[in-house]
Coordinates of C-alpha atoms in Angstrom, one line a residue:
S1 CA 23.1 7.3 -37.3
G2 CA 22.0 4.1 -38.9
K3 CA 19.2 2.1 -40.5
I4 CA 17.2 -0.7 -39.0
A5 CA 14.9 -2.8 -41.1
N6 CA 12.6 -5.1 -39.1
T7 CA 10.7 -8.0 -40.6
S8 CA 7.0 -8.5 -39.8
S9 CA 4.2 -9.9 -41.9
M10 CA 1.0 -8.7 -43.6
T11 CA -0.9 -10.9 -41.1
F12 CA -0.9 -8.1 -38.6
R13 CA -3.5 -6.3 -40.7
G14 CA -5.8 -9.3 -41.1
M15 CA -9.0 -10.3 -39.5
G16 CA -7.4 -12.8 -37.2
I17 CA -7.4 -16.6 -37.3
D18 CA -8.9 -18.7 -34.6
G19 CA -6.2 -20.7 -32.8
F20 CA -3.4 -18.7 -34.5
A21 CA -3.4 -15.5 -32.3
H22 CA 0.3 -15.7 -31.4
Y23 CA 1.6 -15.1 -35.0
P24 CA -0.3 -11.9 -36.0
T25 CA 0.0 -10.6 -32.5
S26 CA 3.8 -10.9 -32.5
K27 CA 3.9 -9.3 -36.0
A28 CA 1.8 -6.4 -34.8
A29 CA 4.2 -5.9 -31.9
I30 CA 7.1 -5.6 -34.3
V31 CA 5.3 -2.8 -36.2
G32 CA 4.5 -1.1 -32.9
L33 CA 8.2 -1.4 -31.8
T34 CA 9.3 0.0 -35.2
R35 CA 7.1 3.1 -34.8
C36 CA 8.3 3.7 -31.2
L37 CA 12.0 3.3 -32.0
A38 CA 11.6 5.6 -35.1
R39 CA 10.1 8.3 -33.0
G40 CA 12.7 7.9 -30.2
W41 CA 15.8 7.6 -32.3
G42 CA 15.0 9.9 -35.2
D43 CA 17.0 12.8 -33.6
F44 CA 20.1 10.6 -33.6
G45 CA 19.7 9.9 -37.4
I46 CA 18.6 6.4 -36.9
R47 CA 15.8 5.3 -39.3
V48 CA 13.7 2.4 -38.3
N49 CA 11.3 0.7 -40.8
T50 CA 9.5 -2.6 -41.2
I51 CA 9.1 -4.8 -44.2
S52 CA 5.9 -6.8 -44.0
P53 CA 5.6 -9.2 -46.9
D54 CA 2.8 -11.5 -47.7
Y55 CA 3.4 -15.2 -47.5
I56 CA 7.0 -16.1 -48.6
A57 CA 7.7 -19.6 -49.8
H58 CA 10.4 -21.3 -47.8
E59 CA 11.6 -24.7 -46.6
G60 CA 9.5 -26.1 -43.8
R61 CA 6.7 -23.7 -44.7
L62 CA 3.4 -23.8 -42.8
F63 CA 1.4 -25.1 -45.6
D64 CA 3.5 -28.1 -46.6
Q65 CA 0.7 -30.4 -45.7
Q66 CA -2.0 -28.0 -47.0
P67 CA -1.0 -26.9 -50.6
E68 CA -4.6 -25.9 -51.2
M69 CA -4.3 -23.2 -48.5
E70 CA -1.1 -21.9 -50.1
Q71 CA -3.0 -21.8 -53.4
H72 CA -6.0 -20.1 -51.8
L73 CA -3.7 -17.3 -50.3
A74 CA -1.9 -16.9 -53.7
G75 CA -5.3 -16.5 -55.4
Q76 CA -6.1 -13.4 -53.3
R77 CA -3.0 -11.5 -54.4
A78 CA -2.4 -9.3 -57.4
I79 CA 0.6 -11.6 -58.2
K80 CA -0.9 -15.1 -58.0
R81 CA 1.9 -17.0 -56.4
P82 CA 3.9 -17.0 -53.2
G83 CA 6.8 -14.6 -53.0
T84 CA 10.4 -15.7 -52.5
A85 CA 13.0 -14.5 -50.1
D86 CA 15.2 -13.2 -53.0
E87 CA 12.4 -10.8 -53.9
L88 CA 12.7 -9.0 -50.6
V89 CA 16.3 -8.1 -51.2
G90 CA 15.5 -5.0 -53.3
T91 CA 13.3 -3.5 -50.5
L92 CA 15.9 -4.2 -47.9
L93 CA 18.7 -2.6 -50.0
F94 CA 16.5 0.4 -50.5
L95 CA 15.8 0.8 -46.8
A96 CA 19.5 0.4 -46.0
G97 CA 20.6 3.0 -48.6
E98 CA 20.5 6.8 -48.7
A99 CA 17.4 7.3 -50.8
P100 CA 15.0 6.9 -47.8
D101 CA 16.8 9.1 -45.4
F102 CA 13.5 10.9 -44.6
V103 CA 11.6 7.6 -44.3
T104 CA 11.2 6.2 -40.8
G105 CA 8.5 4.5 -38.8
R106 CA 6.9 3.0 -41.9
T107 CA 5.8 -0.5 -42.8
S108 CA 6.0 -1.7 -46.4
G109 CA 4.2 -4.7 -47.7

């Protein structure tokens, strides 16, 4: 038995960005892999889920030279700012714990 928490991105649900196909495509692949592994490994007590956050501020971020793009993205959210890596910890701890023992193959945003 065990728990696997993959990391994807909310971009896999978007409309696509010309010249940027590689990123949402790879993130969609992680979600697909999660669902396949969850189905295949469920009988062994292995739970597989994905956390798919919106843009997370980090060093070397994509929009360093385009702060207006970062602000544009933040303006589209309910919480009008980039998230931080520390804010993902609670979700990961939840997925690793006992509470979601009947949760598998899911993607949380």
